[in-house]
PDB file of C-alpha atoms in Angstrom:
ATOM      1  CA  UNK A 177       0.000   0.000   0.000  1.00 95.00           C
ATOM      2  CA  UNK A 178       1.177   3.484  -0.824  1.00 97.00           C
ATOM      3  CA  UNK A 179      -0.209   6.947  -0.051  1.00 98.00           C
ATOM      4  CA  UNK A 180      -2.338   7.032  -3.205  1.00 98.00           C
ATOM      5  CA  UNK A 181      -4.014   3.758  -2.189  1.00 98.00           C
ATOM      6  CA  UNK A 182      -4.549   5.188   1.299  1.00 98.00           C
ATOM      7  CA  UNK A 183      -6.365   8.191  -0.189  1.00 98.00           C
ATOM      8  CA  UNK A 184      -8.344   5.965  -2.562  1.00 98.00           C
ATOM      9  CA  UNK A 185      -9.680   4.010   0.423  1.00 98.00           C
ATOM     10  CA  UNK A 186     -10.481   7.214   2.329  1.00 98.00           C
ATOM     11  CA  UNK A 187     -12.270   8.789  -0.630  1.00 97.00           C
ATOM     12  CA  UNK A 188     -14.171   5.637  -1.585  1.00 96.00           C
ATOM     13  CA  UNK A 189     -15.873   5.809   1.830  1.00 96.00           C
ATOM     14  CA  UNK A 190     -17.639   9.074   0.940  1.00 93.00           C
ATOM     15  CA  UNK A 191     -17.227  12.446   2.575  1.00 88.00           C
ATOM     16  CA  UNK A 192     -18.579  14.041   5.759  1.00 85.00           C
ATOM     17  CA  UNK A 193     -20.965  16.063   3.579  1.00 85.00           C
ATOM     18  CA  UNK A 194     -22.719  12.861   2.523  1.00 88.00           C
ATOM     19  CA  UNK A 195     -22.032  10.407   5.341  1.00 90.00           C
ATOM     20  CA  UNK A 196     -21.527  10.629   9.049  1.00 92.00           C
ATOM     21  CA  UNK A 197     -17.793  10.181   9.837  1.00 95.00           C
ATOM     22  CA  UNK A 198     -18.664   7.019  11.793  1.00 96.00           C
ATOM     23  CA  UNK A 199     -20.267   5.560   8.650  1.00 96.00           C
ATOM     24  CA  UNK A 200     -17.249   6.572   6.597  1.00 97.00           C
ATOM     25  CA  UNK A 201     -14.978   4.785   9.027  1.00 97.00           C
ATOM     26  CA  UNK A 202     -17.142   1.664   8.924  1.00 97.00           C
ATOM     27  CA  UNK A 203     -16.734   1.687   5.128  1.00 97.00           C
ATOM     28  CA  UNK A 204     -12.971   2.146   5.503  1.00 98.00           C
ATOM     29  CA  UNK A 205     -12.804  -0.782   7.952  1.00 98.00           C
ATOM     30  CA  UNK A 206     -14.812  -2.875   5.515  1.00 97.00           C
ATOM     31  CA  UNK A 207     -12.420  -1.991   2.684  1.00 97.00           C
ATOM     32  CA  UNK A 208      -9.430  -2.876   4.863  1.00 97.00           C
ATOM     33  CA  UNK A 209     -10.928  -6.145   6.081  1.00 97.00           C
ATOM     34  CA  UNK A 210     -10.079  -7.868   2.791  1.00 95.00           C
ATOM     35  CA  UNK A 211      -6.463  -6.671   2.922  1.00 96.00           C
ATOM     36  CA  UNK A 212      -3.473  -8.502   4.348  1.00 95.00           C
ATOM     37  CA  UNK A 213      -2.120  -7.728   7.796  1.00 94.00           C
ATOM     38  CA  UNK A 214       0.842  -6.002   6.138  1.00 95.00           C
ATOM     39  CA  UNK A 215      -1.444  -3.720   4.141  1.00 97.00           C
ATOM     40  CA  UNK A 216      -3.518  -2.878   7.207  1.00 97.00           C
ATOM     41  CA  UNK A 217      -0.329  -1.950   9.060  1.00 97.00           C
ATOM     42  CA  UNK A 218       0.823   0.160   6.102  1.00 98.00           C
ATOM     43  CA  UNK A 219      -2.556   1.923   6.042  1.00 98.00           C
ATOM     44  CA  UNK A 220      -2.137   2.752   9.734  1.00 98.00           C
ATOM     45  CA  UNK A 221       1.422   3.982   9.279  1.00 98.00           C
ATOM     46  CA  UNK A 222       0.490   6.137   6.284  1.00 98.00           C
ATOM     47  CA  UNK A 223      -2.464   7.502   8.257  1.00 98.00           C
ATOM     48  CA  UNK A 224      -0.176   8.494  11.136  1.00 98.00           C
ATOM     49  CA  UNK A 225       2.229  10.194   8.718  1.00 98.00           C
ATOM     50  CA  UNK A 226      -0.603  12.111   7.015  1.00 98.00           C
ATOM     51  CA  UNK A 227      -2.099  13.013  10.396  1.00 98.00           C
ATOM     52  CA  UNK A 228       1.302  14.288  11.500  1.00 97.00           C
ATOM     53  CA  UNK A 229       1.594  16.481   8.398  1.00 97.00           C
ATOM     54  CA  UNK A 230      -1.554  18.257   9.562  1.00 98.00           C
ATOM     55  CA  UNK A 231       0.025  19.056  12.932  1.00 97.00           C
ATOM     56  CA  UNK A 232       0.562  22.707  12.087  1.00 96.00           C
ATOM     57  CA  UNK A 233       0.152  25.920  13.993  1.00 94.00           C
ATOM     58  CA  UNK A 234      -2.259  27.227  11.339  1.00 96.00           C
ATOM     59  CA  UNK A 235      -4.584  24.258  11.800  1.00 97.00           C
ATOM     60  CA  UNK A 236      -4.361  24.552  15.590  1.00 95.00           C
ATOM     61  CA  UNK A 237      -5.477  28.169  15.296  1.00 95.00           C
ATOM     62  CA  UNK A 238      -8.243  27.201  12.848  1.00 97.00           C
ATOM     63  CA  UNK A 239      -9.455  24.475  15.207  1.00 96.00           C
ATOM     64  CA  UNK A 240      -9.496  27.008  18.029  1.00 93.00           C
ATOM     65  CA  UNK A 241     -11.603  29.448  16.007  1.00 95.00           C
ATOM     66  CA  UNK A 242     -14.063  26.801  14.833  1.00 95.00           C
ATOM     67  CA  UNK A 243     -14.467  24.647  17.941  1.00 92.00           C
ATOM     68  CA  UNK A 244     -13.774  27.367  20.523  1.00 88.00           C
ATOM     69  CA  UNK A 245     -11.434  25.041  22.357  1.00 87.00           C
ATOM     70  CA  UNK A 246      -8.287  23.110  21.569  1.00 90.00           C
ATOM     71  CA  UNK A 247      -6.610  20.179  23.301  1.00 91.00           C
ATOM     72  CA  UNK A 248      -4.475  17.314  22.035  1.00 92.00           C
ATOM     73  CA  UNK A 249      -7.494  15.009  21.595  1.00 95.00           C
ATOM     74  CA  UNK A 250      -9.748  17.648  20.060  1.00 95.00           C
ATOM     75  CA  UNK A 251      -7.035  18.646  17.616  1.00 96.00           C
ATOM     76  CA  UNK A 252      -6.303  15.024  16.672  1.00 97.00           C
ATOM     77  CA  UNK A 253     -10.009  14.361  16.028  1.00 97.00           C
ATOM     78  CA  UNK A 254     -10.243  17.589  14.004  1.00 97.00           C
ATOM     79  CA  UNK A 255      -7.264  16.583  11.829  1.00 98.00           C
ATOM     80  CA  UNK A 256      -8.813  13.166  11.262  1.00 98.00           C
ATOM     81  CA  UNK A 257     -12.034  14.861  10.169  1.00 97.00           C
ATOM     82  CA  UNK A 258     -10.052  16.888   7.638  1.00 98.00           C
ATOM     83  CA  UNK A 259      -8.501  13.658   6.313  1.00 98.00           C
ATOM     84  CA  UNK A 260     -11.984  12.157   5.924  1.00 98.00           C
ATOM     85  CA  UNK A 261     -12.746  15.010   3.516  1.00 97.00           C
ATOM     86  CA  UNK A 262     -10.275  13.608   1.003  1.00 97.00           C
ATOM     87  CA  UNK A 263      -6.870  14.444  -0.339  1.00 98.00           C
ATOM     88  CA  UNK A 264      -7.752  17.618  -2.241  1.00 98.00           C
ATOM     89  CA  UNK A 265      -9.403  19.329   0.714  1.00 98.00           C
ATOM     90  CA  UNK A 266      -6.689  18.050   3.039  1.00 98.00           C
ATOM     91  CA  UNK A 267      -3.891  19.490   0.904  1.00 98.00           C
ATOM     92  CA  UNK A 268      -5.709  22.796   0.383  1.00 98.00           C
ATOM     93  CA  UNK A 269      -6.319  23.065   4.138  1.00 98.00           C
ATOM     94  CA  UNK A 270      -2.626  22.534   4.820  1.00 98.00           C
ATOM     95  CA  UNK A 271      -1.673  25.323   2.463  1.00 98.00           C
ATOM     96  CA  UNK A 272      -4.438  27.687   3.609  1.00 98.00           C
ATOM     97  CA  UNK A 273      -6.328  26.874   6.810  1.00 98.00           C
ATOM     98  CA  UNK A 274      -8.915  29.565   6.042  1.00 98.00           C
ATOM     99  CA  UNK A 275      -9.990  27.312   3.145  1.00 98.00           C
ATOM    100  CA  UNK A 276     -11.765  25.133   5.739  1.00 98.00           C
ATOM    101  CA  UNK A 277     -14.561  27.740   5.836  1.00 97.00           C
ATOM    102  CA  UNK A 278     -15.435  26.889   2.232  1.00 96.00           C
ATOM    103  CA  UNK A 279     -16.512  23.336   3.014  1.00 95.00           C
ATOM    104  CA  UNK A 280     -17.349  23.089   6.702  1.00 94.00           C
ATOM    105  CA  UNK A 281     -21.112  23.051   6.779  1.00 90.00           C
ATOM    106  CA  UNK A 282     -22.241  21.857  10.193  1.00 89.00           C
ATOM    107  CA  UNK A 283     -24.628  23.009  12.873  1.00 88.00           C
ATOM    108  CA  UNK A 284     -22.461  22.052  15.845  1.00 91.00           C
ATOM    109  CA  UNK A 285     -18.714  22.008  15.091  1.00 92.00           C
ATOM    110  CA  UNK A 286     -17.886  20.656  18.546  1.00 88.00           C
ATOM    111  CA  UNK A 287     -19.954  17.519  17.955  1.00 91.00           C
ATOM    112  CA  UNK A 288     -19.698  17.150  14.186  1.00 91.00           C
ATOM    113  CA  UNK A 289     -16.078  17.897  13.311  1.00 93.00           C
ATOM    114  CA  UNK A 290     -14.626  14.741  14.730  1.00 94.00           C
ATOM    115  CA  UNK A 291     -12.875  11.964  12.932  1.00 96.00           C
ATOM    116  CA  UNK A 292     -11.955  10.023  16.054  1.00 97.00           C
ATOM    117  CA  UNK A 293     -13.273   6.771  14.557  1.00 97.00           C
ATOM    118  CA  UNK A 294     -10.524   6.905  11.926  1.00 98.00           C
ATOM    119  CA  UNK A 295      -8.062   6.053  14.702  1.00 97.00           C
ATOM    120  CA  UNK A 296      -9.629   2.592  15.088  1.00 97.00           C
ATOM    121  CA  UNK A 297     -10.376   1.434  11.525  1.00 97.00           C
ATOM    122  CA  UNK A 298      -7.370  -0.892  11.325  1.00 97.00           C
ATOM    123  CA  UNK A 299      -8.174  -2.699  14.540  1.00 95.00           C
ATOM    124  CA  UNK A 300     -11.797  -3.081  13.470  1.00 95.00           C
ATOM    125  CA  UNK A 301     -10.760  -4.420  10.066  1.00 95.00           C
ATOM    126  CA  UNK A 302      -8.210  -6.939  11.266  1.00 93.00           C
ATOM    127  CA  UNK A 303      -9.381 -10.436  12.071  1.00 88.00           C
ATOM    128  CA  UNK A 304      -6.648 -11.449  14.442  1.00 87.00           C
ATOM    129  CA  UNK A 305      -4.799 -10.432  17.555  1.00 89.00           C
ATOM    130  CA  UNK A 306      -4.623  -6.650  17.721  1.00 89.00           C
ATOM    131  CA  UNK A 307      -1.210  -6.889  19.355  1.00 91.00           C
ATOM    132  CA  UNK A 308       0.108  -8.331  16.065  1.00 87.00           C
ATOM    133  CA  UNK A 309      -0.806  -5.060  14.385  1.00 87.00           C
ATOM    134  CA  UNK A 310       0.256  -2.747  17.172  1.00 91.00           C
ATOM    135  CA  UNK A 311       3.751  -4.247  17.264  1.00 93.00           C
ATOM    136  CA  UNK A 312       4.300  -2.935  13.729  1.00 90.00           C
ATOM    137  CA  UNK A 313       2.639   0.455  14.103  1.00 95.00           C
ATOM    138  CA  UNK A 314       4.791   3.527  13.669  1.00 92.00           C
ATOM    139  CA  UNK A 315       4.100   6.837  15.358  1.00 93.00           C
ATOM    140  CA  UNK A 316       6.132   9.704  13.924  1.00 93.00           C
ATOM    141  CA  UNK A 317       7.133  12.382  16.408  1.00 90.00           C
ATOM    142  CA  UNK A 318       4.914  15.440  16.336  1.00 85.00           C
ATOM    143  CA  UNK A 319       6.662  18.459  14.883  1.00 87.00           C
ATOM    144  CA  UNK A 320       8.020  21.084  17.186  1.00 85.00           C
ATOM    145  CA  UNK A 321       5.915  24.166  16.508  1.00 84.00           C
ATOM    146  CA  UNK A 322       5.642  27.559  18.100  1.00 77.00           C
ATOM    147  CA  UNK A 323       3.092  27.897  20.834  1.00 74.00           C
ATOM    148  CA  UNK A 324       2.610  31.624  21.279  1.00 81.00           C
ATOM    149  CA  UNK A 325      -1.068  32.448  20.903  1.00 85.00           C
ATOM    150  CA  UNK A 326      -1.664  35.554  18.865  1.00 88.00           C
ATOM    151  CA  UNK A 327      -4.174  38.190  19.890  1.00 89.00           C
ATOM    152  CA  UNK A 328      -7.716  37.797  18.559  1.00 89.00           C
ATOM    153  CA  UNK A 329      -7.110  40.649  16.112  1.00 91.00           C
ATOM    154  CA  UNK A 330      -4.363  38.605  14.421  1.00 93.00           C
ATOM    155  CA  UNK A 331      -6.638  35.565  14.122  1.00 93.00           C
ATOM    156  CA  UNK A 332      -9.346  37.755  12.599  1.00 95.00           C
ATOM    157  CA  UNK A 333      -6.925  39.059   9.981  1.00 96.00           C
ATOM    158  CA  UNK A 334      -5.194  35.750   9.281  1.00 97.00           C
ATOM    159  CA  UNK A 335      -8.421  33.690   8.949  1.00 97.00           C
ATOM    160  CA  UNK A 336     -11.123  36.121   7.802  1.00 98.00           C
ATOM    161  CA  UNK A 337     -13.544  33.476   6.477  1.00 97.00           C
ATOM    162  CA  UNK A 338     -13.276  31.178   9.487  1.00 97.00           C
ATOM    163  CA  UNK A 339     -13.429  34.084  11.876  1.00 95.00           C
ATOM    164  CA  UNK A 340     -16.591  35.574  10.354  1.00 95.00           C
ATOM    165  CA  UNK A 341     -18.271  32.161  10.176  1.00 95.00           C
ATOM    166  CA  UNK A 342     -17.330  30.715  13.589  1.00 92.00           C
ATOM    167  CA  UNK A 343     -15.979  33.266  16.047  1.00 91.00           C
ATOM    168  CA  UNK A 344     -18.428  34.007  18.826  1.00 84.00           C
ATOM    169  CA  UNK A 345     -17.591  36.942  21.112  1.00 79.00           C
ATOM    170  CA  UNK A 346     -20.097  35.666  23.680  1.00 78.00           C
ATOM    171  CA  UNK A 347     -18.043  32.518  24.323  1.00 70.00           C
ATOM    172  CA  UNK A 348     -15.092  32.110  26.585  1.00 66.00           C
ATOM    173  CA  UNK A 349     -12.423  30.451  24.465  1.00 63.00           C
ATOM    174  CA  UNK A 350     -10.202  27.838  26.070  1.00 57.00           C
ATOM    175  CA  UNK A 351      -6.837  26.446  25.111  1.00 54.00           C
ATOM    176  CA  UNK A 352      -5.492  29.700  23.733  1.00 48.00           C
ATOM    177  CA  UNK A 353      -5.640  33.390  24.523  1.00 41.00           C
TER     178      UNK A 353
END
């Protein structure tokens, strides 16, 4: 399995616009269930590499604007949700986080922008001892990024579409300043 095959499996499961992310992940697990253990492990390792590529300060700030909170788990689930949107949207979001505003169409971002289930598709697909998979899993180190929160005025300027669509002055934001 290579990265193109990874994206083919992701995209063949639909998109969050059409399917609930849980349903997408069930379809991904189903697609992986006919693959060898080696391919399932490769899918996992490619997923972790792709997920790590999305560990950027711009996406942390975007997550903060949209969800009004950011933590390690929330940010991981958010990045997985972006992956579930397919390669094109993923790549565009990496190059311009404000692009997310063009396709996020949800009522409750806190509840709906989660791709947590993507973390478990390999284990659900594999018909064997999970430890056999986990022994071969790779977890790249998260990049070292700056962690100085900008003032709200900078976020408003840097992400005008996200800010106008999701910022709520009546909320107390957590995880940043």
